[in-house]
Coordinates of C-alpha atoms in Angstrom, one line a residue:
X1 CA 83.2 94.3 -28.0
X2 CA 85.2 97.2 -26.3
X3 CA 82.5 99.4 -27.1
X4 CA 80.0 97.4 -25.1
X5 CA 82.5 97.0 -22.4
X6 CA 82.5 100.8 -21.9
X7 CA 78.6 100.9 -21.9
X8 CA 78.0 98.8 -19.3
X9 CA 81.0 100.4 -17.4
X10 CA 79.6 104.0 -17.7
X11 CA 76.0 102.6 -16.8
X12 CA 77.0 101.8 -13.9
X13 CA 79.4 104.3 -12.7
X14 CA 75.9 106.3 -13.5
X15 CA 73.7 104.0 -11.4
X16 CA 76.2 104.1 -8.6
X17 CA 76.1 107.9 -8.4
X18 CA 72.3 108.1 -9.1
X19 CA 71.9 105.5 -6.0
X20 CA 74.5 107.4 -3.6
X21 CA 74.9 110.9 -5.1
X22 CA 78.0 112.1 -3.8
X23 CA 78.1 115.3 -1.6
X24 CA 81.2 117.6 -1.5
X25 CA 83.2 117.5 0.9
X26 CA 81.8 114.6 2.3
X27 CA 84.4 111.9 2.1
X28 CA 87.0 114.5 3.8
X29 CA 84.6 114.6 6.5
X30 CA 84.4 111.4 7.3
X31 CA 88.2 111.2 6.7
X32 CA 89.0 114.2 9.4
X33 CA 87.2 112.8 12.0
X34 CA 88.1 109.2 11.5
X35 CA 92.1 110.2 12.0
X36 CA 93.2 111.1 15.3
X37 CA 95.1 114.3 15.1
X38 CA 98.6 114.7 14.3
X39 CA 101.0 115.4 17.1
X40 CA 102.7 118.5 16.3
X41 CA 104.5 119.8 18.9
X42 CA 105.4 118.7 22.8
X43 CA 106.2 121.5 25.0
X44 CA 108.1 120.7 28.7
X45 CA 107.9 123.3 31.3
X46 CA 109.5 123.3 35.0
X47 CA 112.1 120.7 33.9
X48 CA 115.6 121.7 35.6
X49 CA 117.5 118.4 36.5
X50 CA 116.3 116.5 32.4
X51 CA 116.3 118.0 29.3
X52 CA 113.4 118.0 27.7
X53 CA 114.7 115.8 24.6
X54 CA 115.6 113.3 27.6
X55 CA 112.0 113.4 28.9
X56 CA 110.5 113.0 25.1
X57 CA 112.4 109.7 25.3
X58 CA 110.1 108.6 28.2
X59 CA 107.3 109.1 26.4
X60 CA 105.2 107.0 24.1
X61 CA 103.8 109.6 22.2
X62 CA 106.0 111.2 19.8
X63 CA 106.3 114.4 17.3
X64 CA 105.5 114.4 14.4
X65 CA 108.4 115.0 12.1
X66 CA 109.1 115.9 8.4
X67 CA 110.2 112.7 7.4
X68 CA 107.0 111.1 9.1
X69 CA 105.6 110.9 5.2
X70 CA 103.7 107.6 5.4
X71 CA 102.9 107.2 9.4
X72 CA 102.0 110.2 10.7
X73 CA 102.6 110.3 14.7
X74 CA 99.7 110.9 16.1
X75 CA 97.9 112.0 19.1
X76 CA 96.1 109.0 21.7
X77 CA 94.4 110.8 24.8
X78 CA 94.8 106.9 26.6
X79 CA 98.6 107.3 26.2
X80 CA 98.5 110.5 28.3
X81 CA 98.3 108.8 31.4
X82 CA 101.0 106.3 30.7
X83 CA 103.5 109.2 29.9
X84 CA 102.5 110.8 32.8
X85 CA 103.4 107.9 34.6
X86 CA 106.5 107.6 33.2
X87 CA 108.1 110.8 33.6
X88 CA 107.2 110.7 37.2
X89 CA 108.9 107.1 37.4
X90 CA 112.0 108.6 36.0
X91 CA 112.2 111.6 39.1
X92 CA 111.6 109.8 41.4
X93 CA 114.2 107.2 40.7
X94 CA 116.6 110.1 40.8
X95 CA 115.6 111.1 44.4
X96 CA 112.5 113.7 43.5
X97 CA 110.0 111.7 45.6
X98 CA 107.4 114.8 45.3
X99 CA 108.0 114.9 41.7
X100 CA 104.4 115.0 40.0
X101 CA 103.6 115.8 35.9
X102 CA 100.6 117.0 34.6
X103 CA 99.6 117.0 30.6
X104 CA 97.2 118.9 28.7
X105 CA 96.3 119.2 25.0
X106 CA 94.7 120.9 22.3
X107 CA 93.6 120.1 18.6
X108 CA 93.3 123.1 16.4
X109 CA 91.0 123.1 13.2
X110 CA 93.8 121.7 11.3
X111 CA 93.2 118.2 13.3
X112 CA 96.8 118.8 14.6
X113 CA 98.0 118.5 18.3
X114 CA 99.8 120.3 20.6
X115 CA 100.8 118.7 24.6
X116 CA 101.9 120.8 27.4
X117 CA 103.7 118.7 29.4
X118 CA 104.0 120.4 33.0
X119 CA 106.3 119.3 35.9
X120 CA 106.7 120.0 39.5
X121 CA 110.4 118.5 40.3
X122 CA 110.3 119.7 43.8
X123 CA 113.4 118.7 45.9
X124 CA 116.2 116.2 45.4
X125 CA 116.9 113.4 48.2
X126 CA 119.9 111.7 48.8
X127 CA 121.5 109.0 51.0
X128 CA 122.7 110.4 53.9
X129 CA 124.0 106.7 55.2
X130 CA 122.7 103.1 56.5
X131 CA 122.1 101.2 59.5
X132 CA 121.5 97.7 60.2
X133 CA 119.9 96.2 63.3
X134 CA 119.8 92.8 63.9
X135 CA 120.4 89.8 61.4
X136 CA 123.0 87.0 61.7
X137 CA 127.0 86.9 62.1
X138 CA 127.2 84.0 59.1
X139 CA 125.7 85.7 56.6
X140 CA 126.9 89.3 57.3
X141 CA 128.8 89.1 54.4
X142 CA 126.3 88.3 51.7
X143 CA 124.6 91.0 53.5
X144 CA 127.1 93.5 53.5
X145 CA 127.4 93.2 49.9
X146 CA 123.7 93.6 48.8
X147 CA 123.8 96.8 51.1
X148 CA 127.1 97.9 49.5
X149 CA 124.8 99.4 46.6
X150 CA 123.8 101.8 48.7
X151 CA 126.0 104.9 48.3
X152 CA 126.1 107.9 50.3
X153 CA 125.4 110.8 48.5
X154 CA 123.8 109.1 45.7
X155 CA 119.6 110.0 45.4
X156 CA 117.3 107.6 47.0
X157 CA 115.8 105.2 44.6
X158 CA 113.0 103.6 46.6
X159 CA 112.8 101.0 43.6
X160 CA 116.3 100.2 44.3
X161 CA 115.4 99.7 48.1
X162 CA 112.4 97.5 47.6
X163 CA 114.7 95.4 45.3
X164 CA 117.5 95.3 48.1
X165 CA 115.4 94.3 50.7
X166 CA 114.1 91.6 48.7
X167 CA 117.5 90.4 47.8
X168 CA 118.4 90.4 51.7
X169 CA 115.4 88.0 52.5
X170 CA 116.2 86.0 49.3
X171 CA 119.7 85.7 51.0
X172 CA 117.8 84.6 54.6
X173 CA 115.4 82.5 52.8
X174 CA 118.2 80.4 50.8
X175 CA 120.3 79.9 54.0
X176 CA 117.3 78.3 56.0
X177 CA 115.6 81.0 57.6
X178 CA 112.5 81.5 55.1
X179 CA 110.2 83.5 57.4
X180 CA 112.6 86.1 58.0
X181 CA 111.5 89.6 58.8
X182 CA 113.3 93.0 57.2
X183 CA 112.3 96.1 57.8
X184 CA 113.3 99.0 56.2
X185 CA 112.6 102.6 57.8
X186 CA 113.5 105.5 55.7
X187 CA 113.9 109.0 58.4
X188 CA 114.2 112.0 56.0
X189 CA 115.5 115.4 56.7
X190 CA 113.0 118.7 57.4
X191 CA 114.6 120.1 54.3
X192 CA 113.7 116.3 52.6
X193 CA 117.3 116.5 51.2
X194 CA 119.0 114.0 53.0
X195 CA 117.4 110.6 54.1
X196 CA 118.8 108.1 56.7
X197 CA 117.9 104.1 56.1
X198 CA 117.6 101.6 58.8
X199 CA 117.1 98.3 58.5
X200 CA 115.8 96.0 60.9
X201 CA 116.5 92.1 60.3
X202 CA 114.4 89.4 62.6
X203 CA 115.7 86.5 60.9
X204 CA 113.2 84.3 62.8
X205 CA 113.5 80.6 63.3
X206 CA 116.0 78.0 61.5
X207 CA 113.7 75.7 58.9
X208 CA 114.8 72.1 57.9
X209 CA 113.0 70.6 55.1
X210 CA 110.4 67.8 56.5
X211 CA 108.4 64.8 54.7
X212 CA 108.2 65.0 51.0
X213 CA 105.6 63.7 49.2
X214 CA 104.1 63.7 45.9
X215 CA 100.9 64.2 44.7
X216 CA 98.6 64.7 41.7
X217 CA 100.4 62.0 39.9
X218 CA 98.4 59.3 37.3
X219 CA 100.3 58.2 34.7
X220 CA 103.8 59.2 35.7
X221 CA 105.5 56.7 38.2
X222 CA 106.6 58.8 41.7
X223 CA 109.9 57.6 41.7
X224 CA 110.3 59.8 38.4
X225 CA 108.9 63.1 39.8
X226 CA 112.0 62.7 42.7
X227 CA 114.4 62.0 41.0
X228 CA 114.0 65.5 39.5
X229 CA 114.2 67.1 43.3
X230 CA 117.3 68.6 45.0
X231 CA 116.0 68.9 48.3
X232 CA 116.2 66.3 50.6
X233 CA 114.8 65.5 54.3
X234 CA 116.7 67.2 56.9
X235 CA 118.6 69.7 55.2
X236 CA 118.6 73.3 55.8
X237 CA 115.4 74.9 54.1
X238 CA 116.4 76.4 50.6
X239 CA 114.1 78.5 48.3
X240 CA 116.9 78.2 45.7
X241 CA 116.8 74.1 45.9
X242 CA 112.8 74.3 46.1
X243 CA 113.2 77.0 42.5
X244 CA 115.6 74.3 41.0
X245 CA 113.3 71.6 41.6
X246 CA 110.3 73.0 40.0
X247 CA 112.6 74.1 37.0
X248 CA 114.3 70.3 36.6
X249 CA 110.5 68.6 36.6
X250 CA 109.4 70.8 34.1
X251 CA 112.3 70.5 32.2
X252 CA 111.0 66.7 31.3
X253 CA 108.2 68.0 29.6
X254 CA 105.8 64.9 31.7
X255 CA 104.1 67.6 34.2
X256 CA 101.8 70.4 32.7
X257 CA 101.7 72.0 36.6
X258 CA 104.4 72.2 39.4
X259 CA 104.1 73.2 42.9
X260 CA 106.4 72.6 45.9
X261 CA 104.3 74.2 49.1
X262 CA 104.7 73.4 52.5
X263 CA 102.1 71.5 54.1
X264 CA 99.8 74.7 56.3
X265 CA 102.2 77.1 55.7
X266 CA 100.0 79.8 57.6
X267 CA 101.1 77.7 61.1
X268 CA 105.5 78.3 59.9
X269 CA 106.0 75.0 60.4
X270 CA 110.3 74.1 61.5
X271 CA 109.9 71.5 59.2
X272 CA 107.9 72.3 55.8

């Protein structure tokens, strides 16, 4: 019986390699240029301010180390432009607003890769100071203390602007003034080391919520969707109240959508 077994084993082991005769070197072939090449070495040039082991740490793509036994690191061209990205987010964060990276690579015959990871720092900018035009008396202090983030001598992190001016028309917005206006005006130096802020607050008109009504409704009684809202005719426009009441009807689980709009907003109505 184990005899037979073996025949009809070694028949067709024979059949198989009469049918698709097997060519050296083939299946390596196929194998090499299936695999992407492994990343062997990252080189960083024209970095003074990050080490380069800090600016690895940016990136996705990685070395290849001894101890990568089992998953390789390996080279993806569509990853380039996402590191590139990244290392010029991280400059210019730190006040390098010019700061620009460029990457090239190369695969030797081994099917191994090697990134040159060029960058142009250029020069730092810092906070020189602030200004603020304009805005209201009552809520100077909220204001003041959003701004107090702002530190002279510290670089400029136009993220960290964008976010502040935000935060001051959040403030404006939650204390009934929702179409206020906040410019901010950056005036750097020749020498782009030191820049100068100014912001410009035009808080606009005072908003007090109007009519509410509900619609979209079938199954769900009215009464149940208000219940759920904490903003009420004639009280000072919030867009923390109008957050709160989104959150508190879904919270119920009976509404698959909810929107609170004012009615033509386009026209700034006094009261939404």
């Amino acid at each position: 019986m184990k005899s037979a077994i073996f025949k009809i084993v070694f028949y067709f082991l024979a059949l198989t390699f009469f049918i698709f005769p097997f060519k050296e070197n083939s299946l390596c072939a196929i194998s090499a240029r299936a695999e992407k090449p492994v990343l062997k070495k990252i080189d960083i040039y024209g970095n003074t301010l990050f080490s380069a082991k800090r600016i690895k740490q940016e990136m996705s793509l990685k070395e290849n180390k001894w101890y990568n036994l089992f998953k390789k690191q390996r080279f993806y061209k569509w990853k380039m432009e996402n590191d590139r990205l990244a290392i010029d987010s991280l400059y210019h964060i730190n006040g390098f607003l010019q700061a620009q990276t460029g990457i090239d690579y190369q695969v030797d015959s081994l099917n191994q890769g090697r990134l040159r990871v060029n960058i142009f720092e250029g020069v730092q900018t810092k906070v020189k100071g602030f200004t603020v035009k304009g805005g209201l008396e009552t809520l100077s202090s909220k204001q003041d203390k959003e701004l107090s983030s702002l530190k002279p001598g510290e670089p400029l992190n136009l993220s960290q602007l964008g976010v502040i001016t935000f935060n001051l028309k959040t403030i404006y917005a939650n204390n009934g003034y929702p179409y206020c206006s906040i410019k901010a005006e950056i005036d750097i130096s020749q020498d782009s080391a030191w820049a100068q802020i100014n912001f410009e607050i035009e808080p606009g008109k005072m908003v007090r919520f109007g009519d509410i009504s509900v619609e979209g409704l079938s199954r769900t009684h009215e009464k149940v969707a208000r219940r759920e809202l904490t903003i009420k005719k004639g009280e000072i426009y919030s867009r923390e109240k109008i957050l709160d009441s989104e959150q508190r009807a879904y919270s119920t689980g009976l509404f698959t959508y909810v929107s609170l709009d004012a009615k033509k907003p386009a026209e700034k109505p006094e009261n939404p």
